[in-house]
Tab-separated table of N, CA, C and O in Angstrom:
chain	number	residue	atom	x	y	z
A	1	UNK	N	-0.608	34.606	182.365
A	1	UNK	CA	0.455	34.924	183.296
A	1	UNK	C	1.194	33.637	183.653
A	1	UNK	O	0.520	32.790	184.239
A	2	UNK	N	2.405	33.368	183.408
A	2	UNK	CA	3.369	32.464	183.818
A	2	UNK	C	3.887	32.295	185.368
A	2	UNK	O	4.130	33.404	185.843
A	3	UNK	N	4.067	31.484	186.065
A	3	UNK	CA	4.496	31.201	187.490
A	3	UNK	C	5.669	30.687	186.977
A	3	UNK	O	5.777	30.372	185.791
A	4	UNK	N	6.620	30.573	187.849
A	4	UNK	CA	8.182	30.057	187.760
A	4	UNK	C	8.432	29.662	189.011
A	4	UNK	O	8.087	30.398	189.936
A	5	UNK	N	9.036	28.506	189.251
A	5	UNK	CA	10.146	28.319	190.751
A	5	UNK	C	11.250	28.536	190.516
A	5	UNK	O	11.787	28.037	189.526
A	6	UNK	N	11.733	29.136	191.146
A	6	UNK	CA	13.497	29.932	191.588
A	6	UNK	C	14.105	29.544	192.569
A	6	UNK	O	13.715	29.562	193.736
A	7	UNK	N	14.999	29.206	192.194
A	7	UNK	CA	16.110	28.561	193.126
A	7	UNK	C	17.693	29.081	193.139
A	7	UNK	O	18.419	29.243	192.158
A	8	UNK	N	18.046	29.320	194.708
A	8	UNK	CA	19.501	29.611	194.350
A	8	UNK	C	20.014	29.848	195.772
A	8	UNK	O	19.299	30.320	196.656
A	9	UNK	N	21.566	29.421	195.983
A	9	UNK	CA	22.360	29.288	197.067
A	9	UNK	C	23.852	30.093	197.073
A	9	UNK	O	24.598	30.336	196.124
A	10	UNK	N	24.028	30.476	198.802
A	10	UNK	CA	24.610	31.209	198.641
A	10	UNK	C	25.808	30.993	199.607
A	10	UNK	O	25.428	30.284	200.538
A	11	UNK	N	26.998	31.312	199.718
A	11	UNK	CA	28.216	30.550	200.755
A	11	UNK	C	29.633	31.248	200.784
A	11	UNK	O	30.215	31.431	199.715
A	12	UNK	N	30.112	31.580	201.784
A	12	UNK	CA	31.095	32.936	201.427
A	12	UNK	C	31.872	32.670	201.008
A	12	UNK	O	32.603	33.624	200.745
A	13	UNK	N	32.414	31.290	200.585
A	13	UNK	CA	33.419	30.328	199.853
A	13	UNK	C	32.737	29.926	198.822
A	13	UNK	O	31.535	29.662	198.860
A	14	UNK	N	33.770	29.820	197.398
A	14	UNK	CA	32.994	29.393	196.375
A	14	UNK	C	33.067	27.850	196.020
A	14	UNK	O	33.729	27.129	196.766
A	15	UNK	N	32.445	27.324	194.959
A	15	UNK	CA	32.873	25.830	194.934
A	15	UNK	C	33.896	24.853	194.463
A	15	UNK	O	34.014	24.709	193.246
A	16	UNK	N	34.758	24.064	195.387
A	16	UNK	CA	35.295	23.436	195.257
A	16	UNK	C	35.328	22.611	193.828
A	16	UNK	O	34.324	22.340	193.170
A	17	UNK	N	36.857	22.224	193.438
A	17	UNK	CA	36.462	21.586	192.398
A	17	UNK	C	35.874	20.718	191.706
A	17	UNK	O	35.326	20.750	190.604
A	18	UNK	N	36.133	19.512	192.876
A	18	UNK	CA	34.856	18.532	193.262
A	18	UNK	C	33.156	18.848	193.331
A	18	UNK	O	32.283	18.748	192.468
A	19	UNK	N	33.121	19.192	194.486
A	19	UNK	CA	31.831	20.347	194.250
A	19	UNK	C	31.134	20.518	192.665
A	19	UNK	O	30.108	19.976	192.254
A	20	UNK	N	31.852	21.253	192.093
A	20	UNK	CA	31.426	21.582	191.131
A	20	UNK	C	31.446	20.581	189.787
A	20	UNK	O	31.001	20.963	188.705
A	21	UNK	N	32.072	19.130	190.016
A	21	UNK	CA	31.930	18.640	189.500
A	21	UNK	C	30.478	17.532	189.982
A	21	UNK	O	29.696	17.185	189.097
A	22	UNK	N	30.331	17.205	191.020
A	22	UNK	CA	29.229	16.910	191.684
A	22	UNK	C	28.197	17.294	191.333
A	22	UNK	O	27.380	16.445	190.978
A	23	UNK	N	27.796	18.830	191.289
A	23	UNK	CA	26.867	19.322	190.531
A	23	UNK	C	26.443	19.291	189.330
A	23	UNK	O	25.291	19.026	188.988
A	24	UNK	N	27.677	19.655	188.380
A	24	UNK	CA	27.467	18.824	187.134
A	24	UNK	C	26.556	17.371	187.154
A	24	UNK	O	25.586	17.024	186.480
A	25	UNK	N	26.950	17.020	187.713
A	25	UNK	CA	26.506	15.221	187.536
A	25	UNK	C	24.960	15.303	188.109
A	25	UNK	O	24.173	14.527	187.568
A	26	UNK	N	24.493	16.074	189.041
A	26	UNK	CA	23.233	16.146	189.198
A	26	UNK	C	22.575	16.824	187.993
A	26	UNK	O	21.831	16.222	187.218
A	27	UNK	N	22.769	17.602	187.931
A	27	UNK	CA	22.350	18.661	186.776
A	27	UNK	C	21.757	17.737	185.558
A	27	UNK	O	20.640	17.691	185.043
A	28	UNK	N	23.106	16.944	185.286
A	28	UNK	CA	23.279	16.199	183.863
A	28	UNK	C	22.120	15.110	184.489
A	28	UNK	O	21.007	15.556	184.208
A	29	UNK	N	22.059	14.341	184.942
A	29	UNK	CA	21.332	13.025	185.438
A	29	UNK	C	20.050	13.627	185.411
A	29	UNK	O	19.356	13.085	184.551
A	30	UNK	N	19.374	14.675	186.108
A	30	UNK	CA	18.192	15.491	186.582
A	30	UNK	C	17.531	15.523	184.601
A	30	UNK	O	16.558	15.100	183.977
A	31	UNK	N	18.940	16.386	184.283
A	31	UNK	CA	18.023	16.705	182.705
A	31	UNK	C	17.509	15.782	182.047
A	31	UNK	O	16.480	15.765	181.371
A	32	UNK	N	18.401	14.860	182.304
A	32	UNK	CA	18.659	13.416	181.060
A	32	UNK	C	17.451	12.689	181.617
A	32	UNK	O	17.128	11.766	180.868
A	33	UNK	N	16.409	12.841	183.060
A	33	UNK	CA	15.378	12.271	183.464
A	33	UNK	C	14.034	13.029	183.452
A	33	UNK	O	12.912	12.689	183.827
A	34	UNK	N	14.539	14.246	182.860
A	34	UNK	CA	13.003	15.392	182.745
A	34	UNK	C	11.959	14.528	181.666
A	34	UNK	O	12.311	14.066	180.580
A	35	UNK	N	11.127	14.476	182.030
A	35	UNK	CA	10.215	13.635	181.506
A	35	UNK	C	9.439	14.801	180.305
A	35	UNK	O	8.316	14.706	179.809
A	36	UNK	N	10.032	15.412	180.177
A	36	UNK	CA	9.049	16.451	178.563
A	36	UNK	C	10.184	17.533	178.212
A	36	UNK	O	10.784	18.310	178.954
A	37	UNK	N	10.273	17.318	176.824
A	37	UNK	CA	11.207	17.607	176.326
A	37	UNK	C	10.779	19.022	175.587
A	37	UNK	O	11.627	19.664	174.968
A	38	UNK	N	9.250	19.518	175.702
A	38	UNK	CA	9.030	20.445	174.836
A	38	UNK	C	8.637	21.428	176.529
A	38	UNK	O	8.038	22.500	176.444
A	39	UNK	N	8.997	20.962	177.698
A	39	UNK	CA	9.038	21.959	179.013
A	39	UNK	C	10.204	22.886	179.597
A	39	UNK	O	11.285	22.707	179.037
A	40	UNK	N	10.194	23.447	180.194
A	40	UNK	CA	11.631	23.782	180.559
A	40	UNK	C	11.442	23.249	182.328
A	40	UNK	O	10.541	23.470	183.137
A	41	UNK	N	13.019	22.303	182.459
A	41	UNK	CA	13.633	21.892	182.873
A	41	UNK	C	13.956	22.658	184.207
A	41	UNK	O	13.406	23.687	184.600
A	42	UNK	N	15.247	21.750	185.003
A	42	UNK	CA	16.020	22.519	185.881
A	42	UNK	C	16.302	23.384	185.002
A	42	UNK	O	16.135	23.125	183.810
A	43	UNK	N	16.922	24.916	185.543
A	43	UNK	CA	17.656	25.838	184.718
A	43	UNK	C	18.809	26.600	185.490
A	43	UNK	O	18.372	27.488	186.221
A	44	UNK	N	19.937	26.477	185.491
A	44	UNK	CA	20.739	27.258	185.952
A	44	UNK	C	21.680	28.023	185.162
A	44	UNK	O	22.561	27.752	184.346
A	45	UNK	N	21.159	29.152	185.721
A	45	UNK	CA	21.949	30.789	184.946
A	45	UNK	C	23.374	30.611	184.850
A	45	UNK	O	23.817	29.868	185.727
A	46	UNK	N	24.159	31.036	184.106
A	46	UNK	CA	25.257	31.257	184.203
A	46	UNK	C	25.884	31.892	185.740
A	46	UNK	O	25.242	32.678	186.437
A	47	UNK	N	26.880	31.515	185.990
A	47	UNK	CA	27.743	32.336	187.147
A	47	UNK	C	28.398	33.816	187.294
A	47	UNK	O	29.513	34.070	186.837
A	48	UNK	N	27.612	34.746	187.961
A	48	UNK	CA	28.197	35.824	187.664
A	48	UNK	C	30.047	35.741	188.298
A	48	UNK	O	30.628	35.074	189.154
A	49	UNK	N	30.277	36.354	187.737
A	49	UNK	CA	32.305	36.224	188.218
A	49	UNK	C	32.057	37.466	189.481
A	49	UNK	O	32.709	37.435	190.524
A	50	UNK	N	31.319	38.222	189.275
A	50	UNK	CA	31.480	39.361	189.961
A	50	UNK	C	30.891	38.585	191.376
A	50	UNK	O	31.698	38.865	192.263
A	51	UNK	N	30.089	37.948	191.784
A	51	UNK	CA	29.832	37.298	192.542
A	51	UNK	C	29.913	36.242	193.238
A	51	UNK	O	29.033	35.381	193.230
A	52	UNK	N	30.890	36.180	193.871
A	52	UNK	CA	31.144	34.336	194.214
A	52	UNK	C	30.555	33.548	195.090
A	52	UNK	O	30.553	32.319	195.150
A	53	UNK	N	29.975	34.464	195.875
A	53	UNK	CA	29.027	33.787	197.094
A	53	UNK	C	28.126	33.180	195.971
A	53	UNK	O	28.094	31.954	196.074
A	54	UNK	N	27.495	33.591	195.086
A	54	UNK	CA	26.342	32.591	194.724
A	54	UNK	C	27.003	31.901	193.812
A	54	UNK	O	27.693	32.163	192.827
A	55	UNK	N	26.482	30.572	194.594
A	55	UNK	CA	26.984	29.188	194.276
A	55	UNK	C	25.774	28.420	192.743
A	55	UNK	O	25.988	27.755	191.730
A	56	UNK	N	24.736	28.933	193.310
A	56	UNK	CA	23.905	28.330	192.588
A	56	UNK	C	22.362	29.355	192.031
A	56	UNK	O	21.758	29.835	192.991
A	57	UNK	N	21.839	29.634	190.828
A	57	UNK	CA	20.997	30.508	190.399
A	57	UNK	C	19.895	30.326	189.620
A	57	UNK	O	19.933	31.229	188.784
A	58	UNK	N	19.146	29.797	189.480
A	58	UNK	CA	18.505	29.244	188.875
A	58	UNK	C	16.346	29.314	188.827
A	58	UNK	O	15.510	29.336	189.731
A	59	UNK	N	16.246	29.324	187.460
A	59	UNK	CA	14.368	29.420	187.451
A	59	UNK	C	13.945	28.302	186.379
A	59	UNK	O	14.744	27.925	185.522
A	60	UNK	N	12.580	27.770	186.483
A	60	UNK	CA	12.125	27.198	185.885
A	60	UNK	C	10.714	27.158	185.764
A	60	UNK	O	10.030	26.431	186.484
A	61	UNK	N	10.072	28.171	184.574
A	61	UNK	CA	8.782	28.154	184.168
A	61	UNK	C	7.785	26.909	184.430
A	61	UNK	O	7.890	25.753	184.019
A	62	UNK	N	6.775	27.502	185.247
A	62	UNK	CA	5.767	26.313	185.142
A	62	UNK	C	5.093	25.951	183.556
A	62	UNK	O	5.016	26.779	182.648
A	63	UNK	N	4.718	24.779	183.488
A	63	UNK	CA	3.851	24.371	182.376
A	63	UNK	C	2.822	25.077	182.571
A	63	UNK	O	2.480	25.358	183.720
A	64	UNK	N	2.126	25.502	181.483
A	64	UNK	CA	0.395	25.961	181.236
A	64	UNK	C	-0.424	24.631	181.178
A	64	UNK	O	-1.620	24.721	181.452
A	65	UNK	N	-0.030	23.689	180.927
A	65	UNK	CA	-1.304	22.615	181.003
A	65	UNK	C	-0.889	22.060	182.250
A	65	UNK	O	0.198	21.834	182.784
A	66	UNK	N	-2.179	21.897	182.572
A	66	UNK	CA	-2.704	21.665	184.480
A	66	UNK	C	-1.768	19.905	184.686
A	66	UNK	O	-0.965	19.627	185.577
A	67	UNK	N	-2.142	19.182	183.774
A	67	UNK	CA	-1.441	17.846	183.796
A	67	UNK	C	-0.370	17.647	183.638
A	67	UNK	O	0.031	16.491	183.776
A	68	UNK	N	0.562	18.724	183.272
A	68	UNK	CA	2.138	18.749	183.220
A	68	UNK	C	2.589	19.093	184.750
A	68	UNK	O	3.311	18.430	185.494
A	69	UNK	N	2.065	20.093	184.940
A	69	UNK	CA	2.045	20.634	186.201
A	69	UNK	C	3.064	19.769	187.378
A	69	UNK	O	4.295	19.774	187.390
A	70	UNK	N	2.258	19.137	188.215
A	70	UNK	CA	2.712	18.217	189.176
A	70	UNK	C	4.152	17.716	188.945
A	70	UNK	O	5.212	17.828	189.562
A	71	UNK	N	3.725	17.068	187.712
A	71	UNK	CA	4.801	16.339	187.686
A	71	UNK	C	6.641	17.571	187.120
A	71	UNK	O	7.858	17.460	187.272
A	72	UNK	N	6.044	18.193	186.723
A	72	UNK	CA	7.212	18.981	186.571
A	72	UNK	C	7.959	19.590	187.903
A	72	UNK	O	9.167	19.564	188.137
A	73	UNK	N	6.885	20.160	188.731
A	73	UNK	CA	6.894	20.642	190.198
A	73	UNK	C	7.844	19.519	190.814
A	73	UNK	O	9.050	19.650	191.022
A	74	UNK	N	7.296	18.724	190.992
A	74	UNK	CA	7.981	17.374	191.472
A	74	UNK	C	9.537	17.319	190.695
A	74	UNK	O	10.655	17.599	191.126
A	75	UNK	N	9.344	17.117	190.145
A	75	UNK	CA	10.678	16.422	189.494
A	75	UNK	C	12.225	17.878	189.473
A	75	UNK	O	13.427	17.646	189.341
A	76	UNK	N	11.680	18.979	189.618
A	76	UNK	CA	12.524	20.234	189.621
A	76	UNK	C	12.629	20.171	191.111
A	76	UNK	O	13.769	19.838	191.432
A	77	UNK	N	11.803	20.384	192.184
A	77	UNK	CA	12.285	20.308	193.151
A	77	UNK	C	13.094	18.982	193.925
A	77	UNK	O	13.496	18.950	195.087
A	78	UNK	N	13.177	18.043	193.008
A	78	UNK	CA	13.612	16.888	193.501
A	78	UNK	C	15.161	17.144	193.146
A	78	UNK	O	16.091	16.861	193.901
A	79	UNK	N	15.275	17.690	191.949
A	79	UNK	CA	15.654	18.486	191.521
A	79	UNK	C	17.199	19.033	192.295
A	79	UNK	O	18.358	18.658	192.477
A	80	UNK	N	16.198	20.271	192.601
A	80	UNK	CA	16.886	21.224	193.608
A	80	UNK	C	17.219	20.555	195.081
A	80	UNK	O	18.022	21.118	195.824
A	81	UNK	N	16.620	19.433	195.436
A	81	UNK	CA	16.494	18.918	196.916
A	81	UNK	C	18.213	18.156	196.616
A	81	UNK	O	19.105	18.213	197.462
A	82	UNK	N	18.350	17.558	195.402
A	82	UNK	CA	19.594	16.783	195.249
A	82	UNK	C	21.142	18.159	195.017
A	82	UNK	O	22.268	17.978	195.479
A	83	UNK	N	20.845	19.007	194.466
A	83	UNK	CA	21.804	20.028	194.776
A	83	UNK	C	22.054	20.140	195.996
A	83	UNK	O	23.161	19.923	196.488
A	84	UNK	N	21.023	20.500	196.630
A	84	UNK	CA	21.238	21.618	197.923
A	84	UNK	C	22.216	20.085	198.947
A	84	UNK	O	23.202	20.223	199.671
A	85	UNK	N	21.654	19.101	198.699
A	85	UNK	CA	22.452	17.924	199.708
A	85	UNK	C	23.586	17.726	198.716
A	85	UNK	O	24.464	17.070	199.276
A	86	UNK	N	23.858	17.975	197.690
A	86	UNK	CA	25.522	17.980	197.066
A	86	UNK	C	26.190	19.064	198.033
A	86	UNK	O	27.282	18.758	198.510
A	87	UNK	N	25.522	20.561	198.436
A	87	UNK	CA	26.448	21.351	199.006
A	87	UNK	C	25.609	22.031	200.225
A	87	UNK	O	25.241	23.206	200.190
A	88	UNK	N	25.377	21.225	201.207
A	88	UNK	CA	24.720	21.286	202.191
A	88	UNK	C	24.846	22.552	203.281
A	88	UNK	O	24.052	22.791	204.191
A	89	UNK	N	26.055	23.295	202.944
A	89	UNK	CA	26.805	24.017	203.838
A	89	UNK	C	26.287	25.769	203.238
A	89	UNK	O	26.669	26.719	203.920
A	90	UNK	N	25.515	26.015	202.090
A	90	UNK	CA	25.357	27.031	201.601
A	90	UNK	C	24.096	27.265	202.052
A	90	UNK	O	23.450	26.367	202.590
A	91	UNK	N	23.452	28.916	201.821
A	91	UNK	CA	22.108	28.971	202.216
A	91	UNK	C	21.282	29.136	200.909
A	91	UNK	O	21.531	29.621	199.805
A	92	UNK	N	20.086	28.477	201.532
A	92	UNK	CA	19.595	28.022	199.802
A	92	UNK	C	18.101	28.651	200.221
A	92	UNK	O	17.541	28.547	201.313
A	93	UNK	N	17.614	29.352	198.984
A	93	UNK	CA	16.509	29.667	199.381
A	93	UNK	C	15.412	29.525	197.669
A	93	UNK	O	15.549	30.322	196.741
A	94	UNK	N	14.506	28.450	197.659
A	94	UNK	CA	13.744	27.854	196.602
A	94	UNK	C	12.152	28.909	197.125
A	94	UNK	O	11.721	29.316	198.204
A	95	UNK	N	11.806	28.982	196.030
A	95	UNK	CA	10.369	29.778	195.902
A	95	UNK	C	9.536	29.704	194.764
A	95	UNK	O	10.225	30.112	193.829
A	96	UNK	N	8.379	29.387	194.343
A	96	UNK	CA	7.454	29.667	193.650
A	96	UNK	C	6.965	31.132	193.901
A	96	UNK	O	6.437	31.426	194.973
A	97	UNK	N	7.166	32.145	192.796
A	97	UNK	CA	6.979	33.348	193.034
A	97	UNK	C	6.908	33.992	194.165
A	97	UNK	O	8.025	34.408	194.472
A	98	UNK	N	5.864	34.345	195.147
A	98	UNK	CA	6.007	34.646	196.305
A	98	UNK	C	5.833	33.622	197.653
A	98	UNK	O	5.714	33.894	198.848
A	99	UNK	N	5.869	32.437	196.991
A	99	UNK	CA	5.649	31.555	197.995
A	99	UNK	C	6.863	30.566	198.254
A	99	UNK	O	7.232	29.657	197.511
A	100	UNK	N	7.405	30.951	199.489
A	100	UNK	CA	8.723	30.206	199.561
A	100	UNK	C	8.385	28.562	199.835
A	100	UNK	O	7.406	28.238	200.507
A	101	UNK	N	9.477	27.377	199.125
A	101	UNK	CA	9.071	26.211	199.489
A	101	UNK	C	10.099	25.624	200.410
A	101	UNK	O	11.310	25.487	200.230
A	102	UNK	N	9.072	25.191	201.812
A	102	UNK	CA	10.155	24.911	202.504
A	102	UNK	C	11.218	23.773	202.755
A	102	UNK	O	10.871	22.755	202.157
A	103	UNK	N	12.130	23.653	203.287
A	103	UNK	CA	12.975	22.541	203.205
A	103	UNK	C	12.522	21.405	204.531
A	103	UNK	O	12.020	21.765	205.596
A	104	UNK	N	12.862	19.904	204.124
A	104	UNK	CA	12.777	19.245	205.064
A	104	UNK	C	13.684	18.311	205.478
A	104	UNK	O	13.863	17.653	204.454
A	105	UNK	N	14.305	17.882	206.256
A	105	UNK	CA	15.459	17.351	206.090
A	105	UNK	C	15.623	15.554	205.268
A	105	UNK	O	16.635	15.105	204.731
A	106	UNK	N	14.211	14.827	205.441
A	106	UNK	CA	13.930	13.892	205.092
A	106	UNK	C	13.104	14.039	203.698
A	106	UNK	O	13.336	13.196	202.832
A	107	UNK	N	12.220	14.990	203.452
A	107	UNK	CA	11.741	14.939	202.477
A	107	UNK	C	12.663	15.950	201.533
A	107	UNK	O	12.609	15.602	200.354
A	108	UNK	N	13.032	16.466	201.636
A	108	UNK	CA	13.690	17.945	201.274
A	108	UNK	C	12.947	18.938	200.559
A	108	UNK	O	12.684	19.812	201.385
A	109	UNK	N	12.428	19.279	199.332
A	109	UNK	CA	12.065	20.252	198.881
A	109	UNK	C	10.762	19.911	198.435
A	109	UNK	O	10.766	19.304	197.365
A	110	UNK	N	9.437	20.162	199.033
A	110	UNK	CA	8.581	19.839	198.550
A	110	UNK	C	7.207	20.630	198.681
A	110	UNK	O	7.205	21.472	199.579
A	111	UNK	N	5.954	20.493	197.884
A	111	UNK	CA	4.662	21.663	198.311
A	111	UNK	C	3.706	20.512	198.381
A	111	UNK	O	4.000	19.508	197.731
A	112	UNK	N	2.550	20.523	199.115
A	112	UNK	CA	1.682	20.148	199.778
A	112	UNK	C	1.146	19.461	198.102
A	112	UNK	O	1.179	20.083	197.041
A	113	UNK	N	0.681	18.042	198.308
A	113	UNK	CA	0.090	17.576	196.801
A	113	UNK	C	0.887	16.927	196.022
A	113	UNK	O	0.622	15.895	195.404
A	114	UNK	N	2.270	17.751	196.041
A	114	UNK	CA	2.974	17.221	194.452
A	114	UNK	C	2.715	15.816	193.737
A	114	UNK	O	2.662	15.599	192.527
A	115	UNK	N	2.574	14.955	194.751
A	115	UNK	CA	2.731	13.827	194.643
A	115	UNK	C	1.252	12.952	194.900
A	115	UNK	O	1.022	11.791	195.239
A	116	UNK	N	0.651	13.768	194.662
A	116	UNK	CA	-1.281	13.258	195.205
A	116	UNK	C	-1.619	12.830	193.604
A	116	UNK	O	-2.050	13.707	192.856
A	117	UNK	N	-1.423	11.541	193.131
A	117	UNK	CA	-1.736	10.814	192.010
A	117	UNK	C	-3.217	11.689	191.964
A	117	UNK	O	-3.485	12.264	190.909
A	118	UNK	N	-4.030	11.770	192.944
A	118	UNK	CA	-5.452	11.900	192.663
A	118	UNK	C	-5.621	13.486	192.109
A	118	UNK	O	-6.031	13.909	191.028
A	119	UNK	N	-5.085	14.238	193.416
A	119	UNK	CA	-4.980	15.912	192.786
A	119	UNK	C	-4.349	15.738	191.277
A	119	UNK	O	-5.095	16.302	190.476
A	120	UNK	N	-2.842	14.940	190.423
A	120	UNK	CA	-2.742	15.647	189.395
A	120	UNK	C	-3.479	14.975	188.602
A	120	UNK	O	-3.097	15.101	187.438
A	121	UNK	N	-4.521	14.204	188.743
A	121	UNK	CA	-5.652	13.378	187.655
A	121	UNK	C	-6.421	14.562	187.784
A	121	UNK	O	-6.591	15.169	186.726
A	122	UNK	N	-7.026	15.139	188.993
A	122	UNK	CA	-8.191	16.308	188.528
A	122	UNK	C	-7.681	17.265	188.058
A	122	UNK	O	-8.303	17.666	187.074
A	123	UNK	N	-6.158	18.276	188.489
A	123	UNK	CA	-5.760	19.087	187.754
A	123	UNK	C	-6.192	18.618	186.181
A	123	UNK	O	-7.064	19.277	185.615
A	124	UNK	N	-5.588	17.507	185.508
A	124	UNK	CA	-5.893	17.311	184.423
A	124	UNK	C	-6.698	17.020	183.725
A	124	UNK	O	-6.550	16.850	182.515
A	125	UNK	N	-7.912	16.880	184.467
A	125	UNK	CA	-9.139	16.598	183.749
A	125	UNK	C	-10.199	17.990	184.141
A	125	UNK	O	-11.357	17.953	183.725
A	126	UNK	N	-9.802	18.979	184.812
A	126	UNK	CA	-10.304	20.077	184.738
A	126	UNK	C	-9.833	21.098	183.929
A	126	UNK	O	-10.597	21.911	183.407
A	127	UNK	N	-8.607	21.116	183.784
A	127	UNK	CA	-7.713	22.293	183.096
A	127	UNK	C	-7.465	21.659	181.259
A	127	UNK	O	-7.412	20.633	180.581
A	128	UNK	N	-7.405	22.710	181.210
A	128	UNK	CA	-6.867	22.418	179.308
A	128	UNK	C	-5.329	23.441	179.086
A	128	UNK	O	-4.814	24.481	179.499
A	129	UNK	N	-5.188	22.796	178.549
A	129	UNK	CA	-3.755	22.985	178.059
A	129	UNK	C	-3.509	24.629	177.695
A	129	UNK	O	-4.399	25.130	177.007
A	130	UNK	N	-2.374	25.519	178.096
A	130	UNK	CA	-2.549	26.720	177.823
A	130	UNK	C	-2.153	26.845	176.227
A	130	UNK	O	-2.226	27.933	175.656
């Protein structure tokens, strides 16, 4: 069974042209720094036209090996933490399946661990690769 984090924002105005070039540039910078090239990444869906409030749509499959893990977690929500402060004014709501992740204004998007050098050494020396 696969887990995914989902991300996406919403604003009764759509985005500016700027804006949307802003995003681009996160997007592009974010990919061009994903550290595994055989993972999936930030991902953002195409724009429905029929919809303009959503500004932003997006999922990204967790890794099956326990040692990818973290660091993917990390780096997608860092991710998403640099969008949501490109367009600060929309409502953004990020989740790991049923578990919403909350926002902070200093840390911004983050889950308990991500960043515990020690937790993703045991993830990886307990788990094997799916």
């Amino acid at each position: 069974m696969s887990v995914s984090l989902y991300y996406s924002a919403h604003r009764a105005t759509p985005l500016t042209g700027p804006e949307s070039a802003a995003m681009a540039r996160v997007v592009a910078a974010r990919t061009a720094s994903f550290p595994y090239e055989d993972e999936e990444g930030l991902y953002l869906y195409d724009q429905d036209p029929a919809d303009l409030r959503e500004i932003v749509d997006g999922s990204t499959k967790m890794p099956f090996d326990p040692a990818r893990l973290m660091p993917v977690i990390a780096h997608v929500l860092d991710s998403v933490t640099e969008l949501r402060r490109t367009v600060p004014d929309a409502e953004w709501r990020v989740h790991m399946d049923d578990l919403d992740v909350p926002w902070d204004e200093t840390e911004g998007y983050a889950l308990p661990g991500m960043r515990d050098a020690d937790l993703s050494a045991e993830l990886a020396a307990d788990g094997t690769p799916g």
